[in-house]
mmCIF file of C-alpha atoms and ligand atoms in Angstrom:
data_model
loop_
_atom_site.group_PDB
_atom_site.id
_atom_site.type_symbol
_atom_site.label_atom_id
_atom_site.label_comp_id
_atom_site.label_asym_id
_atom_site.label_seq_id
_atom_site.Cartn_x
_atom_site.Cartn_y
_atom_site.Cartn_z
ATOM 1 C CA MET A 110 -20.948 8.941 -8.648
ATOM 2 C CA ALA A 111 -21.272 5.429 -10.117
ATOM 3 C CA ALA A 112 -24.642 3.802 -10.590
ATOM 4 C CA PRO A 113 -24.959 1.026 -7.977
ATOM 5 C CA HIS A 114 -25.207 -1.755 -10.563
ATOM 6 C CA GLN A 115 -21.875 -0.886 -12.178
ATOM 7 C CA HIS A 116 -18.980 -3.268 -11.687
ATOM 8 C CA ARG A 117 -15.960 -1.688 -9.957
ATOM 9 C CA SER A 118 -13.840 -2.027 -13.098
ATOM 10 C CA THR A 119 -16.507 -0.130 -15.069
ATOM 11 C CA ALA A 120 -17.205 2.547 -12.468
ATOM 12 C CA VAL A 121 -13.509 3.373 -12.131
ATOM 13 C CA LEU A 122 -13.335 4.571 -15.755
ATOM 14 C CA ARG A 123 -15.497 7.594 -15.054
ATOM 15 C CA ALA A 124 -15.276 8.065 -11.303
ATOM 16 C CA GLY A 125 -14.553 11.583 -10.134
ATOM 17 C CA PHE A 126 -14.337 12.948 -13.650
ATOM 18 C CA ASP A 127 -16.689 15.238 -15.565
ATOM 19 C CA PRO A 128 -15.564 15.793 -19.202
ATOM 20 C CA GLN A 129 -17.319 19.189 -19.159
ATOM 21 C CA LEU A 130 -14.746 20.392 -16.625
ATOM 22 C CA SER A 131 -11.946 19.396 -19.037
ATOM 23 C CA VAL A 132 -13.315 21.086 -22.195
ATOM 24 C CA GLY A 133 -15.026 17.832 -23.211
ATOM 25 C CA SER A 134 -11.921 15.641 -23.286
ATOM 26 C CA ALA A 135 -12.620 11.938 -22.696
ATOM 27 C CA ARG A 136 -9.770 11.657 -20.231
ATOM 28 C CA PRO A 137 -8.905 14.228 -17.559
ATOM 29 C CA ALA A 138 -6.673 17.214 -18.237
ATOM 30 C CA VAL A 139 -3.657 17.863 -16.007
ATOM 31 C CA PHE A 140 -4.337 20.920 -13.854
ATOM 32 C CA LYS A 141 -0.797 22.245 -13.498
ATOM 33 C CA THR A 142 -1.372 25.187 -11.245
ATOM 34 C CA SER A 143 -0.389 25.921 -7.673
ATOM 35 C CA THR A 144 -3.252 28.328 -6.948
ATOM 36 C CA TYR A 145 -6.940 28.710 -7.837
ATOM 37 C CA VAL A 146 -8.922 31.838 -8.714
ATOM 38 C CA PHE A 147 -11.904 32.418 -6.410
ATOM 39 C CA SER A 148 -15.309 32.955 -8.007
ATOM 40 C CA SER A 149 -16.249 35.608 -5.387
ATOM 41 C CA PRO A 150 -15.055 36.881 -1.976
ATOM 42 C CA GLU A 151 -17.914 34.925 -0.374
ATOM 43 C CA ALA A 152 -16.829 31.740 -2.169
ATOM 44 C CA ALA A 153 -13.246 32.257 -0.935
ATOM 45 C CA GLU A 154 -14.465 32.762 2.639
ATOM 46 C CA ARG A 155 -16.633 29.639 2.391
ATOM 47 C CA ALA A 156 -13.766 27.550 0.893
ATOM 48 C CA PHE A 157 -11.548 28.478 3.848
ATOM 49 C CA ALA A 158 -14.321 27.743 6.360
ATOM 50 C CA ILE A 159 -14.651 24.252 4.859
ATOM 51 C CA ALA A 160 -10.871 23.803 4.809
ATOM 52 C CA HIS A 161 -10.915 24.636 8.538
ATOM 53 C CA GLY A 162 -13.497 21.946 9.273
ATOM 54 C CA ALA A 163 -16.998 23.274 8.470
ATOM 55 C CA PRO A 164 -18.996 20.525 6.742
ATOM 56 C CA PRO A 165 -19.865 21.231 3.081
ATOM 57 C CA GLU A 166 -23.557 21.080 2.075
ATOM 58 C CA PRO A 167 -24.449 18.009 -0.013
ATOM 59 C CA GLY A 168 -23.572 18.774 -3.633
ATOM 60 C CA GLU A 169 -22.045 22.152 -2.732
ATOM 61 C CA ASP A 170 -19.611 23.494 -5.328
ATOM 62 C CA VAL A 171 -16.619 24.477 -3.193
ATOM 63 C CA ASN A 172 -13.838 26.651 -4.683
ATOM 64 C CA LEU A 173 -10.374 25.093 -4.755
ATOM 65 C CA ILE A 174 -7.712 27.092 -2.887
ATOM 66 C CA TYR A 175 -4.123 25.942 -3.309
ATOM 67 C CA ALA A 176 -2.689 22.685 -4.651
ATOM 68 C CA ARG A 177 -0.978 21.663 -1.388
ATOM 69 C CA LEU A 178 -4.483 21.304 0.141
ATOM 70 C CA SER A 179 -6.021 19.543 -2.847
ATOM 71 C CA HIS A 180 -6.287 19.745 -6.618
ATOM 72 C CA PRO A 181 -8.549 18.224 -9.307
ATOM 73 C CA ASN A 182 -6.119 15.472 -10.361
ATOM 74 C CA ALA A 183 -5.776 14.286 -6.745
ATOM 75 C CA GLU A 184 -9.546 14.377 -6.263
ATOM 76 C CA ILE A 185 -10.200 12.409 -9.450
ATOM 77 C CA VAL A 186 -7.817 9.605 -8.520
ATOM 78 C CA GLU A 187 -9.124 9.560 -4.933
ATOM 79 C CA GLN A 188 -12.641 8.952 -6.235
ATOM 80 C CA GLN A 189 -11.360 6.237 -8.575
ATOM 81 C CA LEU A 190 -9.719 4.541 -5.599
ATOM 82 C CA VAL A 191 -12.960 4.579 -3.606
ATOM 83 C CA GLN A 192 -14.580 2.662 -6.500
ATOM 84 C CA ILE A 193 -11.774 0.083 -6.544
ATOM 85 C CA GLY A 194 -11.181 -0.397 -2.815
ATOM 86 C CA GLU A 195 -13.697 -2.804 -1.306
ATOM 87 C CA GLY A 196 -15.021 -1.266 1.907
ATOM 88 C CA ALA A 197 -13.406 2.119 1.223
ATOM 89 C CA ALA A 198 -15.428 5.266 1.979
ATOM 90 C CA ALA A 199 -12.570 7.692 1.270
ATOM 91 C CA ALA A 200 -9.043 7.786 -0.101
ATOM 92 C CA ALA A 201 -6.072 10.167 -0.012
ATOM 93 C CA VAL A 202 -3.070 10.284 -2.361
ATOM 94 C CA PHE A 203 0.522 11.086 -1.406
ATOM 95 C CA ASN A 204 3.750 11.701 -3.247
ATOM 96 C CA THR A 205 5.271 8.351 -2.145
ATOM 97 C CA GLY A 206 4.259 5.262 -0.189
ATOM 98 C CA MET A 207 6.469 6.472 2.671
ATOM 99 C CA ALA A 208 4.709 9.867 2.591
ATOM 100 C CA ALA A 209 1.375 8.030 3.008
ATOM 101 C CA ILE A 210 2.718 5.879 5.861
ATOM 102 C CA SER A 211 4.467 8.700 7.740
ATOM 103 C CA THR A 212 1.550 11.117 7.335
ATOM 104 C CA LEU A 213 -0.968 8.577 8.625
ATOM 105 C CA LEU A 214 1.225 7.643 11.615
ATOM 106 C CA LEU A 215 1.754 11.314 12.518
ATOM 107 C CA THR A 216 -2.012 11.863 12.284
ATOM 108 C CA CYS A 217 -3.002 8.940 14.474
ATOM 109 C CA CYS A 218 -0.260 8.728 17.130
ATOM 110 C CA ALA A 219 0.636 11.059 19.990
ATOM 111 C CA SER A 220 3.335 11.161 22.628
ATOM 112 C CA GLY A 221 2.968 8.274 25.103
ATOM 113 C CA ASP A 222 1.208 5.982 22.601
ATOM 114 C CA THR A 223 2.439 2.569 21.511
ATOM 115 C CA VAL A 224 2.557 1.270 17.930
ATOM 116 C CA ILE A 225 2.604 -2.523 17.517
ATOM 117 C CA TYR A 226 3.997 -3.713 14.181
ATOM 118 C CA THR A 227 4.742 -6.961 12.381
ATOM 119 C CA LEU A 228 8.249 -8.121 11.419
ATOM 120 C CA PRO A 229 9.630 -8.260 8.803
ATOM 121 C CA LEU A 230 8.396 -4.793 7.852
ATOM 122 C CA TYR A 231 9.312 -2.579 4.888
ATOM 123 C CA GLY A 232 12.604 -0.930 5.964
ATOM 124 C CA GLY A 233 11.297 2.627 5.606
ATOM 125 C CA SER A 234 8.212 1.887 7.722
ATOM 126 C CA GLU A 235 10.273 0.170 10.406
ATOM 127 C CA GLY A 236 12.768 3.050 10.492
ATOM 128 C CA PHE A 237 9.983 5.622 10.779
ATOM 129 C CA ILE A 238 8.181 3.733 13.559
ATOM 130 C CA ALA A 239 11.186 2.549 15.575
ATOM 131 C CA ASP A 240 13.448 5.621 15.163
ATOM 132 C CA THR A 241 11.525 8.742 14.090
ATOM 133 C CA LEU A 242 8.389 8.174 16.201
ATOM 134 C CA ALA A 243 10.582 7.163 19.163
ATOM 135 C CA ARG A 244 11.989 10.710 19.205
ATOM 136 C CA PHE A 245 8.439 11.935 19.918
ATOM 137 C CA ASP A 246 8.046 9.478 22.804
ATOM 138 C CA ILE A 247 5.916 7.099 20.753
ATOM 139 C CA ARG A 248 6.903 3.583 21.736
ATOM 140 C CA SER A 249 6.870 0.574 19.456
ATOM 141 C CA VAL A 250 6.766 -3.196 19.799
ATOM 142 C CA GLY A 251 7.700 -5.506 16.906
ATOM 143 C CA ILE A 252 6.063 -8.942 16.748
ATOM 144 C CA PRO A 253 6.608 -11.775 14.241
ATOM 145 C CA ALA A 254 4.264 -11.654 11.216
ATOM 146 C CA GLY A 255 1.588 -14.342 11.333
ATOM 147 C CA ASP A 256 1.782 -14.794 15.124
ATOM 148 C CA GLN A 257 -1.658 -14.063 16.612
ATOM 149 C CA ALA A 258 -0.574 -15.037 20.150
ATOM 150 C CA ALA A 259 2.344 -12.576 20.021
ATOM 151 C CA LEU A 260 -0.004 -9.834 18.817
ATOM 152 C CA GLU A 261 -2.436 -10.502 21.661
ATOM 153 C CA ALA A 262 0.396 -10.528 24.205
ATOM 154 C CA ALA A 263 1.778 -7.230 22.845
ATOM 155 C CA LEU A 264 -1.685 -5.644 23.082
ATOM 156 C CA GLN A 265 -2.106 -6.909 26.628
ATOM 157 C CA SER A 266 1.197 -5.450 27.758
ATOM 158 C CA SER A 267 0.577 -2.078 26.013
ATOM 159 C CA PRO A 268 -2.113 -0.123 27.873
ATOM 160 C CA ARG A 269 -1.588 2.822 25.479
ATOM 161 C CA ALA A 270 -1.674 0.797 22.268
ATOM 162 C CA ARG A 271 -2.843 3.260 19.606
ATOM 163 C CA LEU A 272 -2.184 1.512 16.334
ATOM 164 C CA VAL A 273 -1.409 -1.964 14.986
ATOM 165 C CA PHE A 274 0.592 -1.749 11.753
ATOM 166 C CA ILE A 275 0.610 -4.956 9.699
ATOM 167 C CA GLU A 276 2.312 -5.686 6.395
ATOM 168 C CA THR A 277 0.755 -8.765 4.816
ATOM 169 C CA PRO A 278 2.044 -10.623 2.919
ATOM 170 C CA ALA A 279 5.453 -9.625 4.266
ATOM 171 C CA ASN A 280 8.411 -9.062 1.989
ATOM 172 C CA PRO A 281 10.379 -11.088 0.801
ATOM 173 C CA THR A 282 9.029 -14.393 2.202
ATOM 174 C CA LEU A 283 5.292 -13.659 1.788
ATOM 175 C CA VAL A 284 4.506 -14.588 5.411
ATOM 176 C CA MET A 285 0.861 -13.656 6.054
ATOM 177 C CA THR A 286 -0.780 -12.139 9.138
ATOM 178 C CA ASP A 287 -4.453 -12.752 9.936
ATOM 179 C CA ILE A 288 -6.212 -9.398 9.315
ATOM 180 C CA ALA A 289 -9.572 -10.393 10.840
ATOM 181 C CA GLY A 290 -7.733 -11.878 13.843
ATOM 182 C CA ALA A 291 -5.854 -8.604 14.375
ATOM 183 C CA VAL A 292 -9.108 -6.640 14.114
ATOM 184 C CA ARG A 293 -10.690 -8.914 16.751
ATOM 185 C CA ALA A 294 -7.721 -8.591 19.110
ATOM 186 C CA ALA A 295 -7.596 -4.786 18.735
ATOM 187 C CA ALA A 296 -11.353 -4.456 19.335
ATOM 188 C CA ALA A 297 -10.947 -6.314 22.651
ATOM 189 C CA HIS A 298 -8.366 -3.746 23.880
ATOM 190 C CA PRO A 299 -9.840 -0.921 26.023
ATOM 191 C CA ASN A 300 -8.061 1.691 23.853
ATOM 192 C CA ARG A 301 -9.535 0.315 20.577
ATOM 193 C CA PRO A 302 -6.279 0.763 18.611
ATOM 194 C CA LEU A 303 -6.542 1.329 14.871
ATOM 195 C CA VAL A 304 -5.624 -1.581 12.617
ATOM 196 C CA VAL A 305 -3.643 -0.406 9.580
ATOM 197 C CA ILE A 306 -2.675 -2.802 6.790
ATOM 198 C CA ASP A 307 0.129 -2.211 4.296
ATOM 199 C CA ASP A 308 -1.708 -3.837 1.386
ATOM 200 C CA THR A 309 0.927 -3.078 -1.284
ATOM 201 C CA LEU A 310 1.746 -6.665 -2.282
ATOM 202 C CA LEU A 311 -1.730 -8.087 -3.047
ATOM 203 C CA GLY A 312 -4.199 -5.262 -2.748
ATOM 204 C CA PRO A 313 -6.455 -3.723 -3.590
ATOM 205 C CA VAL A 314 -7.223 -6.431 -6.162
ATOM 206 C CA TYR A 315 -6.570 -9.722 -4.320
ATOM 207 C CA GLN A 316 -6.828 -8.664 -0.660
ATOM 208 C CA HIS A 317 -9.401 -6.324 0.939
ATOM 209 C CA PRO A 318 -8.336 -5.299 4.469
ATOM 210 C CA LEU A 319 -11.159 -2.754 4.935
ATOM 211 C CA ALA A 320 -13.803 -5.372 4.134
ATOM 212 C CA LEU A 321 -12.172 -7.545 6.834
ATOM 213 C CA GLY A 322 -12.583 -4.768 9.417
ATOM 214 C CA ALA A 323 -9.240 -2.946 9.243
ATOM 215 C CA HIS A 324 -9.548 0.833 9.729
ATOM 216 C CA LEU A 325 -7.020 1.891 7.095
ATOM 217 C CA ALA A 326 -5.247 0.309 4.139
ATOM 218 C CA VAL A 327 -2.045 1.905 2.891
ATOM 219 C CA TYR A 328 -0.256 1.377 -0.420
ATOM 220 C CA SER A 329 2.955 2.162 -2.145
ATOM 221 C CA ALA A 330 1.222 3.071 -5.421
ATOM 222 C CA THR A 331 4.736 3.101 -6.883
ATOM 223 C CA LYS A 332 4.329 -0.681 -7.173
ATOM 224 C CA TYR A 333 1.278 -2.478 -8.639
ATOM 225 C CA MET A 334 -1.036 0.557 -8.837
ATOM 226 C CA GLY A 335 1.405 2.589 -10.954
ATOM 227 C CA GLY A 336 2.767 -0.626 -12.408
ATOM 228 C CA HIS A 337 5.337 0.731 -14.889
ATOM 229 C CA SER A 338 8.362 1.757 -12.737
ATOM 230 C CA ASP A 339 7.833 5.352 -13.818
ATOM 231 C CA LEU A 340 6.196 7.111 -10.879
ATOM 232 C CA LEU A 341 6.342 7.364 -7.081
ATOM 233 C CA ALA A 342 3.023 7.591 -5.223
ATOM 234 C CA GLY A 343 1.227 6.503 -2.067
ATOM 235 C CA VAL A 344 -2.395 5.881 -1.116
ATOM 236 C CA VAL A 345 -4.409 5.641 2.095
ATOM 237 C CA MET A 346 -7.941 4.240 2.002
ATOM 238 C CA GLY A 347 -10.307 4.123 4.959
ATOM 239 C CA ARG A 348 -13.772 3.072 6.094
ATOM 240 C CA ASP A 349 -14.294 6.251 8.134
ATOM 241 C CA PRO A 350 -14.300 9.409 5.976
ATOM 242 C CA ASP A 351 -13.621 11.615 9.034
ATOM 243 C CA LEU A 352 -10.403 9.758 9.780
ATOM 244 C CA VAL A 353 -9.285 10.159 6.141
ATOM 245 C CA THR A 354 -10.145 13.883 6.367
ATOM 246 C CA ARG A 355 -7.871 14.201 9.417
ATOM 247 C CA ILE A 356 -5.080 12.460 7.496
ATOM 248 C CA ARG A 357 -5.608 14.891 4.577
ATOM 249 C CA GLU A 358 -5.354 17.825 6.998
ATOM 250 C CA GLN A 359 -2.024 16.467 8.231
ATOM 251 C CA ARG A 360 -1.018 15.997 4.569
ATOM 252 C CA THR A 361 -1.627 19.726 4.002
ATOM 253 C CA LEU A 362 0.683 20.611 6.903
ATOM 254 C CA LEU A 363 3.420 18.203 5.827
ATOM 255 C CA GLY A 364 3.059 19.015 2.128
ATOM 256 C CA THR A 365 2.889 15.344 1.107
ATOM 257 C CA ILE A 366 0.100 15.469 -1.496
ATOM 258 C CA LEU A 367 0.728 13.805 -4.873
ATOM 259 C CA GLN A 368 1.609 16.354 -7.590
ATOM 260 C CA PRO A 369 -0.858 16.897 -10.489
ATOM 261 C CA ASP A 370 1.285 15.192 -13.184
ATOM 262 C CA GLU A 371 1.779 12.075 -11.071
ATOM 263 C CA ALA A 372 -1.853 12.037 -9.943
ATOM 264 C CA TRP A 373 -2.944 12.144 -13.587
ATOM 265 C CA LEU A 374 -0.568 9.302 -14.492
ATOM 266 C CA LEU A 375 -1.707 7.185 -11.546
ATOM 267 C CA GLY A 376 -5.326 7.822 -12.525
ATOM 268 C CA GLU A 377 -4.628 6.543 -16.034
ATOM 269 C CA ARG A 378 -3.026 3.371 -14.621
ATOM 270 C CA ILE A 379 -5.680 2.372 -12.107
ATOM 271 C CA PRO A 380 -8.222 1.102 -14.679
ATOM 272 C CA THR A 381 -5.649 -1.458 -15.951
ATOM 273 C CA MET A 382 -4.350 -2.489 -12.518
ATOM 274 C CA GLN A 383 -6.625 -5.517 -12.302
ATOM 275 C CA LEU A 384 -5.650 -6.718 -15.804
ATOM 276 C CA ARG A 385 -1.957 -6.367 -15.042
ATOM 277 C CA MET A 386 -2.161 -7.990 -11.599
ATOM 278 C CA ARG A 387 -4.170 -10.909 -12.961
ATOM 279 C CA GLN A 388 -1.557 -11.557 -15.654
ATOM 280 C CA GLN A 389 1.324 -11.114 -13.190
ATOM 281 C CA SER A 390 -0.259 -13.605 -10.775
ATOM 282 C CA LYS A 391 -0.871 -16.122 -13.574
ATOM 283 C CA ASN A 392 2.692 -15.747 -14.843
ATOM 284 C CA ALA A 393 4.227 -16.110 -11.372
ATOM 285 C CA ALA A 394 2.081 -19.162 -10.546
ATOM 286 C CA LYS A 395 3.169 -20.795 -13.795
ATOM 287 C CA ILE A 396 6.869 -20.116 -13.183
ATOM 288 C CA VAL A 397 6.636 -21.392 -9.586
ATOM 289 C CA GLU A 398 4.886 -24.556 -10.803
ATOM 290 C CA HIS A 399 7.661 -25.087 -13.331
ATOM 291 C CA LEU A 400 10.434 -24.572 -10.743
ATOM 292 C CA ARG A 401 8.984 -26.814 -8.038
ATOM 293 C CA GLY A 402 11.374 -29.636 -7.165
ATOM 294 C CA HIS A 403 14.266 -28.107 -9.152
ATOM 295 C CA ARG A 404 17.545 -29.394 -7.671
ATOM 296 C CA ALA A 405 19.137 -25.904 -7.546
ATOM 297 C CA ILE A 406 16.301 -24.560 -5.352
ATOM 298 C CA ALA A 407 16.160 -25.305 -1.621
ATOM 299 C CA ARG A 408 12.823 -23.566 -1.056
ATOM 300 C CA ILE A 409 10.213 -21.504 -2.884
ATOM 301 C CA HIS A 410 8.341 -18.776 -0.988
ATOM 302 C CA TYR A 411 4.984 -18.217 -2.679
ATOM 303 C CA PRO A 412 1.414 -18.375 -1.353
ATOM 304 C CA SER A 413 0.437 -21.395 -3.457
ATOM 305 C CA ALA A 414 3.571 -23.196 -2.187
ATOM 306 C CA PHE A 415 2.814 -22.643 1.542
ATOM 307 C CA THR A 416 3.173 -25.784 3.697
ATOM 308 C CA ASP A 417 2.463 -24.384 7.191
ATOM 309 C CA PRO A 418 -1.210 -25.128 8.028
ATOM 310 C CA GLU A 419 -1.771 -21.761 9.790
ATOM 311 C CA GLN A 420 -0.302 -19.878 6.800
ATOM 312 C CA ILE A 421 -2.538 -21.876 4.454
ATOM 313 C CA ARG A 422 -5.576 -21.046 6.609
ATOM 314 C CA ILE A 423 -4.788 -17.298 6.574
ATOM 315 C CA ARG A 424 -4.087 -17.367 2.821
ATOM 316 C CA ASP A 425 -7.417 -19.047 2.065
ATOM 317 C CA ALA A 426 -9.341 -16.741 4.418
ATOM 318 C CA GLN A 427 -8.092 -13.384 3.130
ATOM 319 C CA THR A 428 -6.496 -13.578 -0.313
ATOM 320 C CA GLN A 429 -7.950 -14.512 -3.668
ATOM 321 C CA TYR A 430 -4.867 -15.146 -5.839
ATOM 322 C CA PRO A 431 -1.208 -15.767 -4.987
ATOM 323 C CA GLY A 432 0.045 -12.622 -6.758
ATOM 324 C CA GLY A 433 3.080 -11.743 -8.865
ATOM 325 C CA LEU A 434 5.894 -11.918 -6.285
ATOM 326 C CA PHE A 435 7.904 -14.958 -5.164
ATOM 327 C CA SER A 436 11.311 -15.756 -3.689
ATOM 328 C CA LEU A 437 13.708 -18.614 -4.363
ATOM 329 C CA ASP A 438 16.176 -19.892 -1.807
ATOM 330 C CA LEU A 439 18.996 -21.177 -4.012
ATOM 331 C CA VAL A 440 21.214 -24.108 -3.072
ATOM 332 C CA GLY A 441 24.761 -22.760 -2.718
ATOM 333 C CA GLY A 442 24.008 -19.524 -0.845
ATOM 334 C CA LYS A 443 25.343 -16.123 -1.896
ATOM 335 C CA PRO A 444 27.654 -17.327 -4.724
ATOM 336 C CA ALA A 445 24.736 -19.196 -6.274
ATOM 337 C CA ALA A 446 22.500 -16.118 -5.916
ATOM 338 C CA PHE A 447 25.125 -13.854 -7.544
ATOM 339 C CA THR A 448 25.641 -16.339 -10.392
ATOM 340 C CA PHE A 449 21.870 -16.363 -10.850
ATOM 341 C CA LEU A 450 21.769 -12.519 -10.998
ATOM 342 C CA ARG A 451 24.676 -12.388 -13.454
ATOM 343 C CA SER A 452 22.975 -14.967 -15.703
ATOM 344 C CA LEU A 453 19.699 -13.083 -16.087
ATOM 345 C CA ARG A 454 18.658 -12.087 -19.573
ATOM 346 C CA VAL A 455 15.506 -10.063 -20.410
ATOM 347 C CA VAL A 456 14.731 -9.304 -16.744
ATOM 348 C CA TYR A 457 16.413 -6.591 -14.662
ATOM 349 C CA HIS A 458 18.369 -6.802 -11.429
ATOM 350 C CA ALA A 459 16.677 -3.896 -9.621
ATOM 351 C CA VAL A 460 14.763 -3.129 -6.429
ATOM 352 C CA SER A 461 11.032 -2.327 -6.417
ATOM 353 C CA LEU A 462 8.235 -4.577 -7.620
ATOM 354 C CA GLY A 463 4.836 -4.700 -9.286
ATOM 355 C CA SER A 464 5.880 -3.359 -12.666
ATOM 356 C CA VAL A 465 5.074 -4.647 -16.151
ATOM 357 C CA GLU A 466 8.716 -5.771 -16.484
ATOM 358 C CA THR A 467 10.234 -8.497 -14.302
ATOM 359 C CA LEU A 468 12.568 -7.305 -11.515
ATOM 360 C CA VAL A 469 14.880 -9.482 -9.414
ATOM 361 C CA THR A 470 16.729 -8.596 -6.193
ATOM 362 C CA HIS A 471 19.060 -10.236 -3.704
ATOM 363 C CA PRO A 472 17.630 -8.939 -0.391
ATOM 364 C CA ALA A 473 20.514 -10.039 1.893
ATOM 365 C CA SER A 474 23.074 -7.823 0.097
ATOM 366 C CA THR A 475 20.739 -4.917 -0.790
ATOM 367 C CA THR A 476 17.306 -4.040 0.658
ATOM 368 C CA HIS A 477 17.811 -6.040 3.870
ATOM 369 C CA SER A 478 21.588 -5.529 4.269
ATOM 370 C CA GLY A 479 21.093 -3.113 7.180
ATOM 371 C CA LEU A 480 19.526 -5.799 9.388
ATOM 372 C CA PRO A 481 21.617 -7.637 12.029
ATOM 373 C CA PRO A 482 22.152 -11.380 11.363
ATOM 374 C CA GLU A 483 19.470 -12.517 13.880
ATOM 375 C CA ALA A 484 16.865 -10.236 12.267
ATOM 376 C CA LEU A 485 17.812 -11.536 8.808
ATOM 377 C CA ALA A 486 17.409 -15.123 10.013
ATOM 378 C CA ARG A 487 14.048 -14.322 11.647
ATOM 379 C CA ALA A 488 12.852 -12.634 8.440
ATOM 380 C CA GLY A 489 13.866 -15.721 6.441
ATOM 381 C CA VAL A 490 16.354 -13.681 4.386
ATOM 382 C CA THR A 491 18.982 -16.345 3.707
ATOM 383 C CA PRO A 492 22.188 -15.692 1.687
ATOM 384 C CA GLY A 493 20.778 -17.713 -1.232
ATOM 385 C CA LEU A 494 17.431 -15.882 -1.414
ATOM 386 C CA VAL A 495 16.455 -14.023 -4.581
ATOM 387 C CA ARG A 496 13.136 -12.209 -4.905
ATOM 388 C CA ILE A 497 11.368 -12.096 -8.235
ATOM 389 C CA SER A 498 8.619 -9.643 -9.150
ATOM 390 C CA VAL A 499 7.041 -11.064 -12.283
ATOM 391 C CA GLY A 500 5.908 -8.763 -15.068
ATOM 392 C CA VAL A 501 3.109 -9.062 -17.565
HETATM 393 C C1 LIG B 669 7.857 0.199 -1.662
HETATM 394 C C2 LIG B 669 7.096 -0.077 -0.422
HETATM 395 C C3 LIG B 669 6.818 0.960 0.493
HETATM 396 C C4 LIG B 669 7.331 2.382 0.302
HETATM 397 O O1 LIG B 669 6.774 2.972 -0.823
HETATM 398 P P1 LIG B 669 7.502 4.168 -1.671
HETATM 399 O O2 LIG B 669 6.521 4.456 -2.729
HETATM 400 O O3 LIG B 669 8.807 3.616 -2.163
HETATM 401 O O4 LIG B 669 7.708 5.286 -0.707
HETATM 402 C C5 LIG B 669 6.067 0.641 1.609
HETATM 403 N N1 LIG B 669 5.605 -0.612 1.821
HETATM 404 C C6 LIG B 669 5.877 -1.623 0.966
HETATM 405 C C7 LIG B 669 5.336 -2.974 1.257
HETATM 406 C C8 LIG B 669 6.622 -1.389 -0.179
HETATM 407 O O5 LIG B 669 6.894 -2.406 -1.010
#
């Protein structure tokens, strides 16, 4: 437990970790085991009682059972995340961002419920909500990102609204949705639907959904948290520890916990996340400034280049820095975009984002190629659009 006066970036270095439990090593060991030896039959019985919902005593030393339920490397990184996430009371780690998103949706939603979600949405999330959940009679309504009136109308016409799923900023045009506004609208609904924010693009460093009243924040830790294009991971953080416990119980049933090696690696990366994200945001802001007004660029999508007054208001209310991701709409459409990709030196043409190296994609022909033309147009994915995730 961190002393209250410690800064988050200091507390995270030691959170959840006792060197005495790792033969004195200054950084955690990797506990590569599937099963744990019980200290006594009574301790085993007690560990199972707690796993089945009995509350542990404060400070109680509970035996570990089996790594699909939990393991030391997951617990260490979960406690680090609680230090880093403003407003977070608990965290859970998963083996991918999609594992985090699907596990939380399966925990919170039941047959007959409605999920309201913003568009554009990460393709995997949209597929899971609109196709997989639909097979369990969970309905869904997509609304345009950044449109408070559409959100309120969707809530009003959904008596069984259970969950509002918002990705902000949205990919690849960085359109923002008002988190506090969504929390207000959901709180006015008789069903009190949960507000869940996919905070992958700016959080947890430059955007704090839980501090703005959202119930859960979810992350693809594959991106900025991991930050080196060398691991897949997902994170859920919440204000209510009981809700996070329920999500962990679902994680046990689905088998979606992060493996010890990856949990260790993620834990080693979290203390430098703020340093990396600060540099990435500075670099991206500088490049955008340099490119402004360039005759080969029709439009730049980046928070500091917003022109819509409502988008500027949301940006100023809920984000601290513009971040490391921007998109360029090139004059000349797809041929211009392909020429651009072919001309790249140093940086890679690859999907994903948030890494120390710079990655560039052409969404219309790759990540967003499954969308019908109207959806592409609505998402702002033009033929000339290239997305750039700036490295350190
Ligand atoms: C990458 C991404 C995901 C999915 O995460 P994985 O780790 O690839 O499963 C979800 N949401 C957003 C915004 C992402 O960028």
